[in-house]
Amino acid sequence: MEKYISVAETAKRWNVSQRRIQILCSENRIKGAIKQSGVWLIPYGAKKPDRIKPGVKVEKEIKLNVLSLFSGCGGMDLGFEGGFYVLKESINETVHPEWIAKKCGKAWIKLPDTRFHTVFANDIKPEAKAAWCNYFKKRGIDDTSYYLDSIVDLVKLQKENKVNIFPVNVDIVTGGFPCQDFSIAGKRKGFDSDKAHNGRKVDSDLPTAENRGHLYMWMREVISITKPKIFIAENVKGLTNLQDAKEIIEKDFSSICDGGYLVVPARVLNAAEYGVPQGRERVIFFGFKKEALMEKALEELSKDDISNEYDPYPVVTHYNSEKGENNTLRPFVTVEQAFIDLVEPEFSNDVCQQKYSKAKFMGKHCQGQQEVKLKGVGPTIRSEHHGNIEFRRLAEDHGGEYHQELAKGMKERRLTVRECARIQTFPDDYEFIITKKEGNVSVSASEAYKIIGNAVPPLLAYHIAKRIENNWQRYFGG
């Protein structure tokens, strides 16, 4: 059995700093180094890497291709790509010291790029495509890789007309299949959704294989076509307590390619526990291609209680400090921290900070009629809020508690588009309100709210991506 030693012990042996050891590990320059529960472990007999001579090119790791379904504006895609700015408080340096590629002032840090590269994206909302293309094109991703079509129609095209819609050599398939029918905020129709795959109302009262509640089955079809090494599916927490929906979906995913995929038990992740300033809970499904897994990985992932070493779920980095002290985790990131340097809409040059819903206060018995708690985590940013996005500040006669702000003449208003994006951990260089251009539609403030609310928080997606990246060799040997 391989014996491992700590970063501190290795640093002492090699007469270098612990930070240097961590960097070497993150660059995969120490053979056999593994990351367990956020801590790097180095093989006892590992050799100190040679210094890279000036002018010598370092061979880069091969990129891993990601096919993204139900992509929206790309929250999951951005997380898997990496290389974006987040709040310094959102990163726990004790757990992930190698996650700081660059510092920007006192408040922001840039996350390192990952090995992952998006080669295909898809959604039915023109506004989501417009925002995605506008942003990711600036990052060097070809906007022709985004398909504005229903997944049902794309699968049918591939199968019936023998047209190669989906790319080959796909390593990972990700997808946040539509969640409205499983959400506790919706009508909870689940598999019996009355919405079709293209967003329109179903003509028949009977559920069909093409309704919105069954679209995960079409994600299953894409997986069977592309045969990735791993797939990751995401949905709302409400799915876990809607009859036996979670178990049905796990079983259906397990049957892909005649039982060719190992699906580990789905788990609910709270975004606040990963540095996102929002109490957003999502259920995550992982599926592994059995024939691609290393023998040891297949054995470990098949266990009821997966060891920390092989667990695909990311380790928690933040906690609710109101419940006591913790020496390893950082406190939840607050709304106040997320809003650093944001000025009031009338003084901002950012159109996303200038725009906010003008829906009037309707009484606290209605959804979205609350003030955000600046000292706490933000509310779940909803897609279907119909203008009733939460208030940044209420007037005193409506129960507003920010008396000092009101005394300064700051008015009652709802959250701006940029404030919602900050709560979701989208970087400020992501423009959500854009004009029509290059064949894409314009995106209004109203639509911007929707696509932000539909997204996976990029930082949560980054945690998932980095966990898989760090375990890739352990899982697949390459």
CSV table of C-alpha atoms in Angstrom, one decimal:
chain,number,residue,atom,x,y,z
A,1,MET,CA,0.0,0.0,0.0
A,2,GLU,CA,1.3,3.4,-1.0
A,3,LYS,CA,2.5,5.5,2.0
A,4,TYR,CA,1.8,9.3,1.8
A,5,ILE,CA,3.2,12.2,3.7
A,6,SER,CA,1.9,15.8,4.2
A,7,VAL,CA,2.7,19.0,2.3
A,8,ALA,CA,4.6,20.3,5.4
A,9,GLU,CA,6.7,17.1,5.6
A,10,THR,CA,7.5,17.3,1.8
A,11,ALA,CA,8.4,21.0,2.0
A,12,LYS,CA,10.8,20.3,4.8
A,13,ARG,CA,12.4,17.4,2.9
A,14,TRP,CA,12.9,19.4,-0.3
A,15,ASN,CA,13.7,22.7,1.5
A,16,VAL,CA,11.0,24.7,-0.2
A,17,SER,CA,7.9,26.5,1.0
A,18,GLN,CA,4.6,24.6,1.5
A,19,ARG,CA,3.0,27.0,-1.0
A,20,ARG,CA,5.5,25.7,-3.6
A,21,ILE,CA,4.5,22.1,-2.9
A,22,GLN,CA,0.8,23.0,-3.3
A,23,ILE,CA,1.5,24.7,-6.6
A,24,LEU,CA,3.5,21.7,-7.9
A,25,CYS,CA,0.7,19.4,-6.9
A,26,SER,CA,-1.9,21.6,-8.7
A,27,GLU,CA,0.3,21.6,-11.8
A,28,ASN,CA,0.4,17.8,-11.7
A,29,ARG,CA,4.2,17.9,-11.4
A,30,ILE,CA,4.5,15.6,-8.4
A,31,LYS,CA,3.8,12.1,-9.7
A,32,GLY,CA,1.2,10.2,-7.7
A,33,ALA,CA,0.1,13.2,-5.5
A,34,ILE,CA,-3.5,13.0,-4.5
A,35,LYS,CA,-6.0,15.4,-3.0
A,36,GLN,CA,-8.1,14.1,-0.1
A,37,SER,CA,-10.7,16.2,1.7
A,38,GLY,CA,-9.1,19.3,0.3
A,39,VAL,CA,-5.6,18.3,1.5
A,40,TRP,CA,-2.7,17.3,-0.8
A,41,LEU,CA,-0.9,14.1,0.1
A,42,ILE,CA,2.5,13.2,-1.5
A,43,PRO,CA,3.8,9.7,-2.1
A,44,TYR,CA,6.6,9.0,0.4
A,45,GLY,CA,9.1,8.2,-2.3
A,46,ALA,CA,8.2,11.1,-4.7
A,47,LYS,CA,11.1,12.9,-6.3
A,48,LYS,CA,11.4,16.6,-6.4
A,49,PRO,CA,10.5,17.9,-9.9
A,50,ASP,CA,13.3,19.5,-11.8
A,51,ARG,CA,13.2,23.2,-12.4
A,52,ILE,CA,11.8,24.2,-15.8
A,53,LYS,CA,14.6,25.8,-17.8
A,54,PRO,CA,13.9,29.2,-19.5
A,55,GLY,CA,12.6,28.7,-23.1
A,56,VAL,CA,11.6,25.1,-22.5
A,57,LYS,CA,7.9,24.5,-23.2
A,58,VAL,CA,5.9,22.7,-20.6
A,59,GLU,CA,3.6,20.1,-22.1
A,60,LYS,CA,0.1,21.1,-21.3
A,61,GLU,CA,-2.5,18.6,-20.1
A,62,ILE,CA,-4.9,17.4,-22.8
A,63,LYS,CA,-8.2,19.3,-22.6
A,64,LEU,CA,-11.3,17.4,-21.6
A,65,ASN,CA,-14.3,18.0,-23.8
A,66,VAL,CA,-17.6,19.0,-22.2
A,67,LEU,CA,-21.0,18.7,-23.9
A,68,SER,CA,-23.5,21.0,-22.1
A,69,LEU,CA,-27.3,20.5,-22.2
A,70,PHE,CA,-30.0,22.8,-21.0
A,71,SER,CA,-27.1,25.3,-20.8
A,72,GLY,CA,-29.0,28.5,-20.3
A,73,CYS,CA,-26.6,31.5,-20.0
A,74,GLY,CA,-23.8,29.1,-19.0
A,75,GLY,CA,-23.4,29.0,-15.2
A,76,MET,CA,-22.3,25.4,-15.3
A,77,ASP,CA,-20.2,26.0,-18.4
A,78,LEU,CA,-18.4,28.9,-16.8
A,79,GLY,CA,-17.7,26.9,-13.7
A,80,PHE,CA,-16.2,24.0,-15.8
A,81,GLU,CA,-14.1,26.4,-17.8
A,82,GLY,CA,-12.8,28.4,-14.7
A,83,GLY,CA,-10.7,31.5,-15.1
A,84,PHE,CA,-13.2,34.0,-13.7
A,85,TYR,CA,-13.2,36.4,-10.8
A,86,VAL,CA,-14.9,35.7,-7.5
A,87,LEU,CA,-14.9,37.3,-4.0
A,88,LYS,CA,-11.8,36.6,-1.9
A,89,GLU,CA,-14.2,35.5,0.9
A,90,SER,CA,-15.7,32.9,-1.4
A,91,ILE,CA,-12.5,30.9,-1.5
A,92,ASN,CA,-11.2,28.9,1.5
A,93,GLU,CA,-7.4,29.0,1.1
A,94,THR,CA,-7.0,26.4,3.9
A,95,VAL,CA,-8.8,23.9,1.8
A,96,HIS,CA,-7.9,25.1,-1.7
A,97,PRO,CA,-4.7,27.2,-1.5
A,98,GLU,CA,-4.0,26.6,-5.2
A,99,TRP,CA,-7.2,28.2,-6.3
A,100,ILE,CA,-5.8,31.7,-6.5
A,101,ALA,CA,-4.4,32.5,-9.9
A,102,LYS,CA,-4.4,36.2,-9.5
A,103,LYS,CA,-5.5,38.8,-7.0
A,104,CYS,CA,-7.4,42.0,-7.9
A,105,GLY,CA,-7.4,44.5,-5.1
A,106,LYS,CA,-8.4,43.4,-1.7
A,107,ALA,CA,-11.8,42.0,-2.6
A,108,TRP,CA,-11.4,39.8,-5.7
A,109,ILE,CA,-9.4,36.8,-6.9
A,110,LYS,CA,-9.2,35.1,-10.2
A,111,LEU,CA,-9.7,31.3,-10.3
A,112,PRO,CA,-7.3,29.2,-12.4
A,113,ASP,CA,-8.5,27.7,-15.7
A,114,THR,CA,-9.5,24.0,-15.6
A,115,ARG,CA,-8.7,21.2,-18.1
A,116,PHE,CA,-12.3,21.3,-19.3
A,117,HIS,CA,-13.4,22.9,-22.6
A,118,THR,CA,-17.0,23.4,-23.8
A,119,VAL,CA,-17.6,22.0,-27.3
A,120,PHE,CA,-21.4,22.0,-27.4
A,121,ALA,CA,-24.1,24.0,-25.6
A,122,ASN,CA,-27.9,24.0,-26.1
A,123,ASP,CA,-31.1,25.7,-24.9
A,124,ILE,CA,-34.5,26.7,-26.2
A,125,LYS,CA,-34.4,30.3,-25.0
A,126,PRO,CA,-33.1,32.8,-27.6
A,127,GLU,CA,-32.1,35.2,-24.8
A,128,ALA,CA,-30.0,32.6,-23.0
A,129,LYS,CA,-28.2,31.9,-26.3
A,130,ALA,CA,-27.6,35.6,-26.9
A,131,ALA,CA,-26.1,36.2,-23.5
A,132,TRP,CA,-24.0,33.0,-23.7
A,133,CYS,CA,-22.6,33.8,-27.1
A,134,ASN,CA,-21.9,37.4,-26.1
A,135,TYR,CA,-19.9,36.3,-23.1
A,136,PHE,CA,-18.2,33.1,-24.1
A,137,LYS,CA,-17.1,34.4,-27.5
A,138,LYS,CA,-14.9,36.9,-25.7
A,139,ARG,CA,-13.3,33.9,-24.0
A,140,GLY,CA,-12.4,32.3,-27.3
A,141,ILE,CA,-15.3,29.7,-27.5
A,142,ASP,CA,-16.9,29.5,-30.9
A,143,ASP,CA,-20.5,30.7,-30.7
A,144,THR,CA,-21.5,28.2,-33.4
A,145,SER,CA,-21.2,25.5,-30.7
A,146,TYR,CA,-24.5,26.8,-29.2
A,147,TYR,CA,-27.6,25.1,-30.6
A,148,LEU,CA,-30.9,27.0,-30.1
A,149,ASP,CA,-33.1,23.9,-30.3
A,150,SER,CA,-35.0,21.5,-28.1
A,151,ILE,CA,-33.0,18.5,-27.0
A,152,VAL,CA,-35.8,16.3,-28.3
A,153,ASP,CA,-35.5,17.7,-31.8
A,154,LEU,CA,-31.7,17.4,-31.8
A,155,VAL,CA,-31.8,13.8,-30.7
A,156,LYS,CA,-34.4,13.0,-33.4
A,157,LEU,CA,-32.3,14.7,-36.1
A,158,GLN,CA,-29.3,12.7,-35.0
A,159,LYS,CA,-31.1,9.4,-35.0
A,160,GLU,CA,-33.6,9.7,-37.8
A,161,ASN,CA,-31.6,11.7,-40.4
A,162,LYS,CA,-28.2,10.3,-39.5
A,163,VAL,CA,-27.0,13.9,-39.1
A,164,ASN,CA,-24.1,14.3,-36.7
A,165,ILE,CA,-25.4,16.9,-34.3
A,166,PHE,CA,-23.4,16.0,-31.3
A,167,PRO,CA,-19.6,16.1,-31.4
A,168,VAL,CA,-17.4,13.0,-31.0
A,169,ASN,CA,-14.8,12.5,-28.3
A,170,VAL,CA,-16.9,13.9,-25.5
A,171,ASP,CA,-15.5,13.3,-22.1
A,172,ILE,CA,-18.2,14.8,-20.0
A,173,VAL,CA,-21.9,15.6,-20.4
A,174,THR,CA,-23.5,18.1,-18.1
A,175,GLY,CA,-27.1,19.2,-17.9
A,176,GLY,CA,-29.5,21.0,-15.6
A,177,PHE,CA,-32.7,19.4,-17.0
A,178,PRO,CA,-35.8,21.7,-16.5
A,179,CYS,CA,-36.7,21.9,-12.8
A,180,GLN,CA,-40.0,23.9,-12.7
A,181,ASP,CA,-42.1,20.8,-12.5
A,182,PHE,CA,-40.1,19.5,-9.5
A,183,SER,CA,-39.7,22.8,-7.6
A,184,ILE,CA,-41.5,23.5,-4.4
A,185,ALA,CA,-42.1,27.0,-5.8
A,186,GLY,CA,-44.1,25.5,-8.7
A,187,LYS,CA,-47.1,23.3,-9.2
A,188,ARG,CA,-45.1,20.1,-8.5
A,189,LYS,CA,-46.4,18.2,-11.5
A,190,GLY,CA,-43.1,16.4,-11.9
A,191,PHE,CA,-43.2,13.7,-14.5
A,192,ASP,CA,-46.8,14.7,-15.4
A,193,SER,CA,-45.8,18.2,-16.6
A,194,ASP,CA,-48.2,19.9,-18.9
A,195,LYS,CA,-45.3,21.7,-20.7
A,196,ALA,CA,-43.7,20.3,-23.8
A,197,HIS,CA,-40.0,20.1,-24.5
A,198,ASN,CA,-40.1,23.4,-26.4
A,199,GLY,CA,-41.7,25.3,-23.6
A,200,ARG,CA,-45.2,25.3,-25.1
A,201,LYS,CA,-48.3,23.8,-23.5
A,202,VAL,CA,-49.0,20.1,-24.1
A,203,ASP,CA,-52.1,19.6,-26.2
A,204,SER,CA,-53.1,16.3,-24.5
A,205,ASP,CA,-53.8,15.9,-20.8
A,206,LEU,CA,-51.8,12.7,-20.8
A,207,PRO,CA,-48.1,12.8,-19.9
A,208,THR,CA,-45.7,12.0,-22.7
A,209,ALA,CA,-42.0,11.1,-23.2
A,210,GLU,CA,-41.5,14.6,-24.6
A,211,ASN,CA,-43.0,16.7,-21.8
A,212,ARG,CA,-40.8,18.9,-19.6
A,213,GLY,CA,-40.9,16.5,-16.7
A,214,HIS,CA,-39.3,13.8,-18.8
A,215,LEU,CA,-36.6,15.7,-20.5
A,216,TYR,CA,-33.9,14.0,-18.4
A,217,MET,CA,-34.7,11.0,-20.5
A,218,TRP,CA,-33.6,12.9,-23.6
A,219,MET,CA,-30.4,13.8,-21.7
A,220,ARG,CA,-30.1,10.1,-21.2
A,221,GLU,CA,-30.4,9.6,-25.0
A,222,VAL,CA,-27.6,12.1,-25.6
A,223,ILE,CA,-25.4,10.2,-23.1
A,224,SER,CA,-26.1,7.0,-25.0
A,225,ILE,CA,-25.1,8.6,-28.3
A,226,THR,CA,-21.9,10.4,-27.1
A,227,LYS,CA,-20.8,7.8,-24.4
A,228,PRO,CA,-18.9,10.2,-22.2
A,229,LYS,CA,-16.7,8.9,-19.3
A,230,ILE,CA,-18.8,10.8,-16.9
A,231,PHE,CA,-22.1,12.7,-16.8
A,232,ILE,CA,-23.4,15.2,-14.3
A,233,ALA,CA,-27.0,16.2,-14.0
A,234,GLU,CA,-28.5,18.9,-11.8
A,235,ASN,CA,-32.0,19.7,-10.5
A,236,VAL,CA,-33.8,21.4,-7.6
A,237,LYS,CA,-33.8,19.9,-4.1
A,238,GLY,CA,-37.6,19.5,-4.4
A,239,LEU,CA,-37.1,16.6,-6.7
A,240,THR,CA,-35.8,14.5,-3.7
A,241,ASN,CA,-39.1,14.6,-1.9
A,242,LEU,CA,-41.5,14.4,-4.8
A,243,GLN,CA,-42.7,10.7,-4.5
A,244,ASP,CA,-39.8,8.5,-5.6
A,245,ALA,CA,-38.6,10.8,-8.4
A,246,LYS,CA,-34.9,10.7,-7.4
A,247,GLU,CA,-34.8,6.9,-7.3
A,248,ILE,CA,-36.6,6.7,-10.7
A,249,ILE,CA,-34.2,9.0,-12.3
A,250,GLU,CA,-31.2,7.2,-10.8
A,251,LYS,CA,-32.5,3.9,-12.1
A,252,ASP,CA,-33.2,5.4,-15.6
A,253,PHE,CA,-29.7,6.9,-15.8
A,254,SER,CA,-28.2,3.5,-14.6
A,255,SER,CA,-29.8,1.7,-17.6
A,256,ILE,CA,-27.9,3.8,-20.2
A,257,CYS,CA,-26.1,1.6,-22.7
A,258,ASP,CA,-27.6,-1.6,-21.2
A,259,GLY,CA,-26.4,-0.8,-17.7
A,260,GLY,CA,-23.0,0.6,-18.8
A,261,TYR,CA,-23.1,3.5,-16.3
A,262,LEU,CA,-22.5,3.4,-12.6
A,263,VAL,CA,-24.7,6.1,-10.9
A,264,VAL,CA,-23.7,7.0,-7.4
A,265,PRO,CA,-26.5,8.1,-5.0
A,266,ALA,CA,-27.6,11.6,-5.7
A,267,ARG,CA,-26.8,14.2,-3.1
A,268,VAL,CA,-28.1,17.7,-2.3
A,269,LEU,CA,-25.5,20.5,-2.3
A,270,ASN,CA,-26.1,23.8,-0.6
A,271,ALA,CA,-24.3,26.6,-2.6
A,272,ALA,CA,-23.8,28.6,0.6
A,273,GLU,CA,-21.4,25.8,1.8
A,274,TYR,CA,-19.2,26.5,-1.2
A,275,GLY,CA,-18.7,30.2,-0.9
A,276,VAL,CA,-21.8,31.3,-2.9
A,277,PRO,CA,-23.7,34.1,-1.0
A,278,GLN,CA,-27.0,32.3,-1.5
A,279,GLY,CA,-29.0,29.6,0.2
A,280,ARG,CA,-29.5,27.6,-3.0
A,281,GLU,CA,-29.9,23.8,-2.7
A,282,ARG,CA,-29.5,21.6,-5.7
A,283,VAL,CA,-29.5,17.8,-6.2
A,284,ILE,CA,-26.5,16.5,-8.2
A,285,PHE,CA,-26.4,13.1,-10.1
A,286,PHE,CA,-23.1,11.6,-11.1
A,287,GLY,CA,-22.8,8.7,-13.6
A,288,PHE,CA,-19.5,7.0,-14.5
A,289,LYS,CA,-18.9,4.8,-17.6
A,290,LYS,CA,-18.0,1.5,-16.1
A,291,GLU,CA,-15.6,0.3,-18.9
A,292,ALA,CA,-13.6,3.5,-18.7
A,293,LEU,CA,-13.1,3.4,-14.9
A,294,MET,CA,-9.9,2.0,-13.3
A,295,GLU,CA,-10.6,-1.3,-11.5
A,296,LYS,CA,-10.0,0.2,-8.1
A,297,ALA,CA,-12.3,3.2,-8.9
A,298,LEU,CA,-15.1,1.0,-10.0
A,299,GLU,CA,-14.8,-1.0,-6.8
A,300,GLU,CA,-14.8,2.1,-4.6
A,301,LEU,CA,-17.6,4.0,-6.4
A,302,SER,CA,-19.8,0.9,-6.2
A,303,LYS,CA,-19.7,0.9,-2.4
A,304,ASP,CA,-22.7,2.2,-0.4
A,305,ASP,CA,-20.3,4.4,1.6
A,306,ILE,CA,-17.7,5.8,-0.9
A,307,SER,CA,-14.4,6.7,0.6
A,308,ASN,CA,-13.4,10.4,0.8
A,309,GLU,CA,-10.6,9.7,-1.7
A,310,TYR,CA,-13.0,8.6,-4.5
A,311,ASP,CA,-16.1,10.6,-3.5
A,312,PRO,CA,-17.0,12.7,-6.6
A,313,TYR,CA,-18.8,15.3,-4.5
A,314,PRO,CA,-16.8,18.4,-3.6
A,315,VAL,CA,-15.7,19.0,0.0
A,316,VAL,CA,-17.5,21.8,1.9
A,317,THR,CA,-15.6,25.0,2.4
A,318,HIS,CA,-18.0,27.3,4.2
A,319,TYR,CA,-20.3,27.1,7.2
A,320,ASN,CA,-23.0,28.9,9.1
A,321,SER,CA,-21.0,30.8,11.7
A,322,GLU,CA,-24.2,31.5,13.7
A,323,LYS,CA,-24.0,27.8,14.8
A,324,GLY,CA,-20.6,28.1,16.4
A,325,GLU,CA,-16.9,28.2,15.6
A,326,ASN,CA,-15.0,26.2,13.0
A,327,ASN,CA,-11.2,26.3,12.5
A,328,THR,CA,-11.2,24.8,9.0
A,329,LEU,CA,-14.2,26.3,7.3
A,330,ARG,CA,-14.9,29.9,6.4
A,331,PRO,CA,-18.2,31.7,7.4
A,332,PHE,CA,-20.9,31.9,4.8
A,333,VAL,CA,-20.4,34.8,2.4
A,334,THR,CA,-23.0,37.5,3.0
A,335,VAL,CA,-25.0,39.6,0.7
A,336,GLU,CA,-23.2,42.7,2.0
A,337,GLN,CA,-19.9,41.2,1.0
A,338,ALA,CA,-21.2,40.2,-2.4
A,339,PHE,CA,-22.4,43.8,-3.0
A,340,ILE,CA,-19.0,45.4,-2.3
A,341,ASP,CA,-18.3,48.5,-4.4
A,342,LEU,CA,-21.8,48.5,-6.0
A,343,VAL,CA,-23.3,52.0,-6.0
A,344,GLU,CA,-27.0,52.8,-6.3
A,345,PRO,CA,-28.5,52.4,-9.8
A,346,GLU,CA,-28.7,56.1,-10.5
A,347,PHE,CA,-25.0,56.5,-10.0
A,348,SER,CA,-23.8,53.4,-11.8
A,349,ASN,CA,-22.2,53.2,-15.3
A,350,ASP,CA,-23.1,49.4,-15.5
A,351,VAL,CA,-26.4,49.0,-17.3
A,352,CYS,CA,-27.0,45.7,-15.3
A,353,GLN,CA,-26.8,47.7,-12.0
A,354,GLN,CA,-29.0,50.5,-13.4
A,355,LYS,CA,-31.9,48.2,-14.2
A,356,TYR,CA,-34.3,46.7,-11.6
A,357,SER,CA,-37.9,45.6,-11.4
A,358,LYS,CA,-40.4,48.4,-10.7
A,359,ALA,CA,-43.0,46.0,-9.3
A,360,LYS,CA,-44.7,47.6,-6.3
A,361,PHE,CA,-44.7,46.3,-2.8
A,362,MET,CA,-47.7,44.0,-2.4
A,363,GLY,CA,-47.6,43.0,1.2
A,364,LYS,CA,-45.4,40.4,3.0
A,365,HIS,CA,-47.9,37.6,2.4
A,366,CYS,CA,-46.7,37.5,-1.2
A,367,GLN,CA,-43.5,35.9,-2.5
A,368,GLY,CA,-40.6,38.3,-3.1
A,369,GLN,CA,-41.9,41.1,-0.8
A,370,GLN,CA,-39.0,40.8,1.6
A,371,GLU,CA,-35.8,42.7,2.1
A,372,VAL,CA,-32.6,40.8,1.5
A,373,LYS,CA,-30.6,40.3,4.8
A,374,LEU,CA,-27.3,42.1,4.2
A,375,LYS,CA,-25.6,40.2,7.1
A,376,GLY,CA,-26.8,36.8,5.9
A,377,VAL,CA,-26.9,34.8,2.7
A,378,GLY,CA,-29.1,35.8,-0.1
A,379,PRO,CA,-32.4,34.2,-1.1
A,380,THR,CA,-32.5,31.7,-4.0
A,381,ILE,CA,-32.6,33.8,-7.1
A,382,ARG,CA,-35.7,32.7,-8.9
A,383,SER,CA,-36.3,32.5,-12.6
A,384,GLU,CA,-40.1,32.6,-12.5
A,385,HIS,CA,-40.6,35.6,-10.2
A,386,HIS,CA,-42.8,37.6,-12.5
A,387,GLY,CA,-41.1,40.9,-11.5
A,388,ASN,CA,-41.4,40.1,-7.8
A,389,ILE,CA,-37.7,39.7,-7.2
A,390,GLU,CA,-36.7,40.4,-3.6
A,391,PHE,CA,-36.2,44.0,-2.4
A,392,ARG,CA,-32.8,45.4,-1.8
A,393,ARG,CA,-34.5,47.9,0.5
A,394,LEU,CA,-38.0,48.5,1.7
A,395,ALA,CA,-39.5,51.8,2.9
A,396,GLU,CA,-40.0,52.1,6.7
A,397,ASP,CA,-43.8,51.9,6.4
A,398,HIS,CA,-43.3,48.6,4.6
A,399,GLY,CA,-41.2,47.2,7.4
A,400,GLY,CA,-37.8,48.3,6.0
A,401,GLU,CA,-34.9,47.8,8.5
A,402,TYR,CA,-32.1,49.7,6.8
A,403,HIS,CA,-32.9,53.0,8.5
A,404,GLN,CA,-29.5,54.6,8.0
A,405,GLU,CA,-29.8,54.1,4.2
A,406,LEU,CA,-33.3,55.5,4.2
A,407,ALA,CA,-32.2,58.5,6.2
A,408,LYS,CA,-29.7,59.2,3.4
A,409,GLY,CA,-32.5,59.3,0.9
A,410,MET,CA,-31.9,55.9,-0.6
A,411,LYS,CA,-35.3,54.7,-2.0
A,412,GLU,CA,-37.2,51.5,-1.8
A,413,ARG,CA,-36.3,49.3,-4.7
A,414,ARG,CA,-35.9,45.7,-5.7
A,415,LEU,CA,-32.6,43.9,-6.5
A,416,THR,CA,-30.9,45.0,-9.6
A,417,VAL,CA,-29.9,42.6,-12.4
A,418,ARG,CA,-26.2,42.9,-11.3
A,419,GLU,CA,-27.0,42.3,-7.7
A,420,CYS,CA,-28.8,39.1,-8.6
A,421,ALA,CA,-25.7,38.1,-10.8
A,422,ARG,CA,-23.4,38.8,-7.8
A,423,ILE,CA,-25.5,36.6,-5.6
A,424,GLN,CA,-25.2,33.9,-8.2
A,425,THR,CA,-21.4,34.5,-8.4
A,426,PHE,CA,-21.3,35.6,-12.1
A,427,PRO,CA,-18.4,37.9,-12.7
A,428,ASP,CA,-19.0,41.6,-13.5
A,429,ASP,CA,-17.7,41.2,-17.0
A,430,TYR,CA,-20.7,39.1,-17.9
A,431,GLU,CA,-23.2,41.4,-19.6
A,432,PHE,CA,-26.8,40.3,-19.2
A,433,ILE,CA,-28.6,43.2,-20.8
A,434,ILE,CA,-27.5,43.4,-24.4
A,435,THR,CA,-28.6,44.7,-27.7
A,436,LYS,CA,-29.4,42.6,-30.7
A,437,LYS,CA,-26.4,41.6,-32.8
A,438,GLU,CA,-24.8,39.0,-35.0
A,439,GLY,CA,-28.0,37.0,-35.5
A,440,ASN,CA,-28.9,36.9,-31.8
A,441,VAL,CA,-31.9,38.6,-30.1
A,442,SER,CA,-31.6,41.4,-27.6
A,443,VAL,CA,-31.8,40.7,-23.9
A,444,SER,CA,-34.0,42.9,-21.7
A,445,ALA,CA,-33.7,43.3,-17.9
A,446,SER,CA,-36.8,41.1,-17.5
A,447,GLU,CA,-35.2,38.3,-19.5
A,448,ALA,CA,-31.9,38.9,-17.8
A,449,TYR,CA,-33.4,38.1,-14.4
A,450,LYS,CA,-34.9,34.9,-15.8
A,451,ILE,CA,-31.7,33.5,-17.2
A,452,ILE,CA,-29.7,34.4,-14.1
A,453,GLY,CA,-32.2,32.7,-11.9
A,454,ASN,CA,-32.2,29.6,-14.1
A,455,ALA,CA,-28.4,29.2,-13.9
A,456,VAL,CA,-26.2,27.0,-11.8
A,457,PRO,CA,-23.9,29.3,-9.7
A,458,PRO,CA,-20.6,29.3,-11.5
A,459,LEU,CA,-18.6,29.0,-8.3
A,460,LEU,CA,-20.6,25.9,-7.3
A,461,ALA,CA,-20.0,24.4,-10.7
A,462,TYR,CA,-16.3,25.2,-10.3
A,463,HIS,CA,-16.2,23.2,-7.1
A,464,ILE,CA,-17.8,20.2,-8.9
A,465,ALA,CA,-15.4,20.6,-11.9
A,466,LYS,CA,-12.3,20.8,-9.8
A,467,ARG,CA,-13.2,17.8,-7.8
A,468,ILE,CA,-13.6,15.8,-11.0
A,469,GLU,CA,-10.5,17.2,-12.5
A,470,ASN,CA,-8.4,16.3,-9.4
A,471,ASN,CA,-9.8,12.8,-9.4
A,472,TRP,CA,-9.6,12.2,-13.2
A,473,GLN,CA,-6.4,10.2,-13.1
A,474,ARG,CA,-7.7,8.2,-10.1
A,475,TYR,CA,-10.9,7.4,-11.9
A,476,PHE,CA,-9.8,7.0,-15.5
A,477,GLY,CA,-6.0,6.7,-15.4
A,478,GLY,CA,-5.3,9.6,-17.8
